[in-house]
Tab-separated table of C-alpha atoms and ligand atoms in Angstrom:
chain	number	residue	atom	x	y	z
U	1	MET	CA	6.480	-13.094	1.163
U	2	ASN	CA	9.962	-12.860	2.536
U	3	LEU	CA	12.701	-10.282	2.896
U	4	PHE	CA	13.993	-10.868	-0.626
U	5	LEU	CA	10.567	-10.391	-2.201
U	6	ALA	CA	9.982	-7.237	-0.129
U	7	GLY	CA	13.249	-5.787	-1.453
U	8	LEU	CA	12.344	-6.854	-4.979
U	9	MET	CA	8.995	-5.054	-4.683
U	10	GLY	CA	10.862	-1.871	-3.794
U	11	LEU	CA	13.140	-2.337	-6.794
U	12	ILE	CA	10.168	-2.833	-9.125
U	13	ALA	CA	8.245	0.133	-7.678
U	14	ALA	CA	11.251	2.370	-8.333
U	15	PHE	CA	10.573	2.164	-12.069
U	16	PRO	CA	7.118	3.842	-12.092
U	17	VAL	CA	8.336	6.412	-9.520
U	18	ASN	CA	11.301	7.383	-11.725
U	19	TYR	CA	9.198	7.268	-14.860
U	20	LEU	CA	6.390	9.476	-13.532
U	21	ALA	CA	8.894	11.976	-12.140
U	22	ASP	CA	10.730	12.128	-15.501
U	23	VAL	CA	7.799	12.240	-17.867
U	24	LEU	CA	5.202	14.100	-15.749
U	25	PRO	CA	2.549	12.309	-17.874
U	26	TRP	CA	-0.193	14.820	-17.031
U	27	LYS	CA	1.611	17.181	-19.407
U	28	ASP	CA	0.037	16.747	-22.835
U	29	GLY	CA	1.126	13.831	-24.961
U	30	ARG	CA	4.046	12.700	-22.823
U	31	LEU	CA	2.585	9.465	-21.514
U	32	GLY	CA	4.189	6.385	-23.073
U	33	LYS	CA	7.322	8.253	-24.183
U	34	ALA	CA	10.806	7.849	-22.763
U	35	LEU	CA	12.386	11.201	-21.860
U	36	CYS	CA	15.485	12.351	-20.045
U	37	GLY	CA	14.269	13.769	-16.728
U	38	ARG	CA	17.032	16.384	-16.730
U	39	CYS	CA	16.672	17.958	-20.178
U	40	GLY	CA	13.428	16.495	-21.555
U	41	GLY	CA	15.177	15.048	-24.607
U	42	ALA	CA	13.614	11.949	-26.212
U	43	LEU	CA	15.397	8.661	-25.513
U	44	GLY	CA	15.009	5.100	-26.742
U	45	TRP	CA	13.684	2.730	-24.081
U	46	GLY	CA	17.028	0.935	-23.848
U	47	GLU	CA	18.803	4.266	-23.379
U	48	TYR	CA	16.184	5.352	-20.882
U	49	LEU	CA	16.762	2.306	-18.669
U	50	ARG	CA	20.556	2.725	-18.726
U	51	TRP	CA	20.451	5.744	-16.421
U	52	TRP	CA	24.154	5.427	-15.517
U	53	LYS	CA	25.143	6.353	-19.089
U	54	PRO	CA	25.294	10.092	-19.879
U	55	CYS	CA	22.223	11.389	-21.719
U	56	PRO	CA	23.025	11.952	-25.445
U	57	HIS	CA	21.233	15.352	-25.338
U	58	CYS	CA	22.521	16.973	-22.149
U	59	GLY	CA	25.437	14.687	-21.267
U	60	LYS	CA	24.242	14.252	-17.686
U	61	VAL	CA	23.964	11.001	-15.771
U	62	ARG	CA	20.509	10.559	-14.268
U	63	TRP	CA	21.699	9.730	-10.746
U	64	ARG	CA	18.236	10.087	-9.263
U	65	HIS	CA	17.228	6.799	-10.921
U	66	GLY	CA	19.936	4.980	-8.992
U	67	ILE	CA	19.171	6.785	-5.744
U	68	VAL	CA	15.459	5.896	-5.958
U	69	LEU	CA	16.252	2.276	-6.921
U	70	VAL	CA	18.600	1.741	-3.996
U	71	SER	CA	16.551	3.615	-1.406
U	72	LEU	CA	13.214	1.995	-2.300
U	73	THR	CA	14.823	-1.470	-2.254
U	74	VAL	CA	16.515	-0.911	1.104
U	75	LEU	CA	13.500	0.820	2.683
U	76	SER	CA	11.077	-1.897	1.479
U	77	ALA	CA	13.318	-4.570	3.018
U	78	LEU	CA	13.575	-2.577	6.271
U	79	LEU	CA	9.812	-2.186	6.307
U	80	TRP	CA	9.486	-5.956	6.075
U	81	ILE	CA	11.688	-6.303	9.178
U	82	TYR	CA	10.048	-3.387	11.085
U	83	PRO	CA	6.509	-3.057	9.714
U	84	GLY	CA	5.274	-0.905	12.647
U	85	LYS	CA	1.686	-0.752	13.907
U	86	TRP	CA	0.071	-0.332	10.474
U	87	GLY	CA	1.609	-3.420	8.916
U	88	PHE	CA	3.834	-3.869	5.864
U	89	TRP	CA	1.366	-3.278	3.010
U	90	ALA	CA	-0.115	0.020	4.171
U	91	MET	CA	3.341	1.380	4.956
U	92	TRP	CA	4.748	0.164	1.651
U	93	VAL	CA	2.054	1.960	-0.376
U	94	LEU	CA	2.732	5.094	1.692
U	95	LEU	CA	6.476	4.774	1.138
U	96	VAL	CA	6.143	4.568	-2.660
U	97	TYR	CA	3.686	7.486	-2.759
U	98	ALA	CA	5.920	9.559	-0.457
U	99	MET	CA	8.942	8.878	-2.659
U	100	LEU	CA	7.117	10.084	-5.774
U	101	VAL	CA	5.864	13.302	-4.132
U	102	ALA	CA	9.269	14.028	-2.577
U	103	VAL	CA	11.184	13.509	-5.846
U	104	ILE	CA	8.849	15.720	-7.900
U	105	ASP	CA	8.862	18.456	-5.240
U	106	ALA	CA	12.648	18.389	-4.904
U	107	GLU	CA	13.215	18.541	-8.681
U	108	HIS	CA	10.374	20.712	-9.915
U	109	ARG	CA	9.311	22.605	-6.766
U	110	LEU	CA	5.852	21.324	-7.462
U	111	ILE	CA	3.205	19.267	-5.790
U	112	LEU	CA	0.818	18.614	-8.630
U	113	HIS	CA	-2.938	18.700	-8.232
U	114	VAL	CA	-3.334	15.283	-9.817
U	115	VAL	CA	-0.808	13.852	-7.358
U	116	SER	CA	-2.390	15.465	-4.292
U	117	ALA	CA	-5.901	14.451	-5.462
U	118	THR	CA	-4.741	10.834	-5.830
U	119	GLY	CA	-3.161	11.218	-2.403
U	120	ALA	CA	-6.445	12.403	-0.898
U	121	LEU	CA	-8.141	9.185	-2.046
U	122	LEU	CA	-5.262	6.922	-1.089
U	123	LEU	CA	-4.305	8.515	2.227
U	124	GLY	CA	-7.933	9.275	3.102
U	125	GLY	CA	-8.761	5.579	2.574
U	126	LEU	CA	-5.921	4.508	4.861
U	127	GLY	CA	-7.014	7.121	7.428
U	128	ILE	CA	-10.610	5.865	7.509
U	129	TRP	CA	-9.315	2.302	7.910
U	130	ARG	CA	-7.181	3.391	10.892
U	131	HIS	CA	-9.290	6.025	12.696
U	132	GLY	CA	-12.792	6.028	11.238
U	133	LEU	CA	-14.447	8.709	9.122
U	134	GLU	CA	-14.891	11.470	11.700
U	135	ALA	CA	-11.298	11.609	12.981
U	136	THR	CA	-10.049	11.381	9.373
U	137	LEU	CA	-12.080	14.382	8.172
U	138	LEU	CA	-11.191	16.368	11.280
U	139	GLY	CA	-7.501	15.568	10.703
U	140	GLY	CA	-7.775	16.735	7.083
U	141	ALA	CA	-9.422	19.997	8.116
U	142	ALA	CA	-6.741	20.579	10.775
U	143	GLY	CA	-3.921	19.820	8.326
U	144	ALA	CA	-5.426	22.233	5.803
U	145	SER	CA	-6.040	25.112	8.218
U	146	ILE	CA	-2.682	24.917	10.033
U	147	MET	CA	-0.735	24.921	6.762
U	148	LEU	CA	-2.957	27.629	5.260
U	149	LEU	CA	-2.171	29.819	8.266
U	150	LEU	CA	1.573	29.185	7.835
U	151	PHE	CA	1.201	29.861	4.102
U	152	LEU	CA	-0.479	33.235	4.729
U	153	LEU	CA	1.968	34.215	7.501
U	154	GLY	CA	5.066	33.128	5.559
U	155	ASN	CA	4.094	34.789	2.306
U	156	GLY	CA	2.746	37.888	4.051
U	157	TYR	CA	6.091	38.271	5.812
U	158	ALA	CA	8.050	37.833	2.557
U	159	TYR	CA	5.814	40.431	0.872
U	160	LEU	CA	6.252	42.995	3.676
U	161	LYS	CA	10.000	42.447	3.799
U	162	ALA	CA	10.270	43.054	0.043
U	163	ARG	CA	8.110	46.185	0.290
U	164	ARG	CA	10.195	47.665	3.093
U	165	ALA	CA	13.325	47.073	1.038
U	166	ASN	CA	11.560	48.669	-1.984
U	167	GLN	CA	11.899	45.481	-3.974
U	168	PRO	CA	9.266	43.758	-6.051
U	169	PRO	CA	7.375	41.066	-4.110
U	170	PRO	CA	8.936	37.586	-4.400
U	171	THR	CA	7.658	35.543	-7.333
U	172	GLU	CA	8.467	32.219	-5.696
U	173	PRO	CA	6.353	31.740	-2.562
U	174	ALA	CA	8.133	30.520	0.591
U	175	LEU	CA	5.485	27.903	1.076
U	176	GLY	CA	3.576	26.785	-1.971
U	177	PHE	CA	-0.109	26.048	-2.173
U	178	GLY	CA	0.892	22.454	-2.966
U	179	ASP	CA	2.216	22.233	0.606
U	180	VAL	CA	-1.273	23.113	1.855
U	181	ALA	CA	-2.777	20.335	-0.294
U	182	LEU	CA	-0.181	17.840	0.906
U	183	SER	CA	-0.755	18.801	4.533
U	184	THR	CA	-4.498	18.213	3.998
U	185	ASP	CA	-3.749	14.731	2.634
U	186	LEU	CA	-1.481	13.959	5.582
U	187	GLY	CA	-4.194	15.192	7.953
U	188	LEU	CA	-6.572	12.679	6.378
U	189	LEU	CA	-3.935	9.984	6.806
U	190	LEU	CA	-3.000	10.730	10.415
U	191	GLY	CA	-6.448	11.833	11.579
U	192	TRP	CA	-7.116	14.044	14.576
U	193	PRO	CA	-5.034	14.560	16.748
U	194	GLY	CA	-2.347	12.545	14.922
U	195	ILE	CA	-1.782	15.360	12.391
U	196	LEU	CA	-0.461	17.582	15.199
U	197	ALA	CA	2.269	15.026	15.912
U	198	GLY	CA	3.002	14.703	12.169
U	199	LEU	CA	3.411	18.468	11.658
U	200	THR	CA	5.498	18.797	14.835
U	201	PHE	CA	7.888	16.102	13.605
U	202	ALA	CA	8.009	17.744	10.170
U	203	ILE	CA	8.929	21.142	11.665
U	204	LEU	CA	11.597	19.576	13.902
U	205	VAL	CA	13.197	17.627	11.042
U	206	ALA	CA	13.024	20.625	8.664
U	207	GLY	CA	14.505	22.863	11.391
U	208	ALA	CA	17.392	20.455	12.025
U	209	PHE	CA	18.024	20.185	8.288
U	210	SER	CA	17.956	23.982	7.803
U	211	LEU	CA	20.440	24.414	10.647
U	212	LEU	CA	22.793	21.873	9.072
U	213	PHE	CA	22.374	23.582	5.709
U	214	LEU	CA	23.195	27.016	7.208
U	215	LEU	CA	26.316	25.566	8.833
U	216	TYR	CA	27.306	23.968	5.538
U	217	ALA	CA	26.761	27.261	3.690
U	218	LEU	CA	28.837	29.105	6.279
U	219	LEU	CA	31.737	26.682	5.835
U	220	ARG	CA	31.411	26.408	2.067
U	221	TRP	CA	30.626	29.983	1.013
U	222	HIS	CA	31.576	31.850	4.210
U	223	ARG	CA	28.161	33.409	4.432
U	224	LEU	CA	24.716	32.546	5.645
U	225	ARG	CA	22.333	31.750	2.852
U	226	THR	CA	18.830	32.362	4.050
U	227	ASP	CA	17.509	32.789	0.504
U	228	ALA	CA	18.025	29.153	-0.518
U	229	TYR	CA	14.913	27.315	-1.556
U	230	ILE	CA	13.985	24.340	0.616
U	231	PRO	CA	11.334	21.912	-0.632
U	232	TYR	CA	9.041	21.169	2.304
U	233	ALA	CA	7.211	18.099	0.978
U	234	PRO	CA	9.964	15.618	1.928
U	235	PHE	CA	9.869	16.916	5.521
U	236	LEU	CA	6.080	16.819	5.720
U	237	LEU	CA	6.122	13.226	4.462
U	238	LEU	CA	8.939	12.214	6.787
U	239	GLY	CA	7.099	13.793	9.708
U	240	ALA	CA	3.960	11.806	8.873
U	241	LEU	CA	5.874	8.521	8.624
U	242	LEU	CA	7.608	9.233	11.955
U	243	ALA	CA	4.249	10.027	13.569
U	244	ILE	CA	2.910	6.624	12.481
U	245	TYR	CA	5.948	4.818	13.866
U	246	VAL	CA	6.286	6.592	17.216
O	1	LIG	ZN1	19.226	14.838	-20.950
C-alpha cells in the first residue's frame, strides 16, 4: 500500500456510495438498474457514469457524484498520512460508511433501517475490537437513550409550539427516529464513555454550523430562518470521527 493506492481506493469506493444513494436498492426491483439520483429516470450505464453531463430526463447535472469522488479520494489519501489510533483500515471502512449515511440523509432526510442495521453489525464489530463487549453494549445503550430523550424533548416542544399557535402538529419531526438508530450505532462504535465525547462534538459542530447558516440567511434573505431543515446524521458522524481522533 502507498498513498496513491489509498487515494485510488477512495475513488473506487465512491462508485458504490453514489450508486446506493441513487438507486436505494432496498426499494423493490431497483437493484442492478442505472437511475438518475435526482429524478429517478432510467439511464444507460454509460450515461449513468458520465455524471457531468445533464440528465436527459430532468436536465440536471449530478454534482454529488463528483463531490463524493473527490472527497473520498482526498480523505482516503489523508487517512493514509494520518491514520490515527485505530489504523488506516478501520478508519477507511468507517469513512465510506459515514459518507453513504450522510449523503442519503442529506438528500432524502432518511436514515434507512437496512443501513442502520448494517451499521450496528459493522460499527458494533469495530467497537468490540476496540473496547470489549461490555463497554460496547453500554455505549450503544447510552447512545440510544440520550438521543431518544432529545427526540422526545425536541418533538414534544415542536408539538406544543404548534398547539399554542393553533396550528396542526408538524409532520416532519425535528429529529427523526433514524437519528436515534444512528446514535445507537455510534454508541456501539465509541463505547462507554466515548459516546459522550462523540455526541458532545456532534452538538458543537452542529451548533457552529447552525450559527453560520443563520448568519448566511440573515445576509441572504434579511431574516432569520429557524424553520430550515438540518440533517443531523452528518454531524453525528463527524462528531464520532472527531472523538476517535482526539
Ligand atoms: Zn434526472
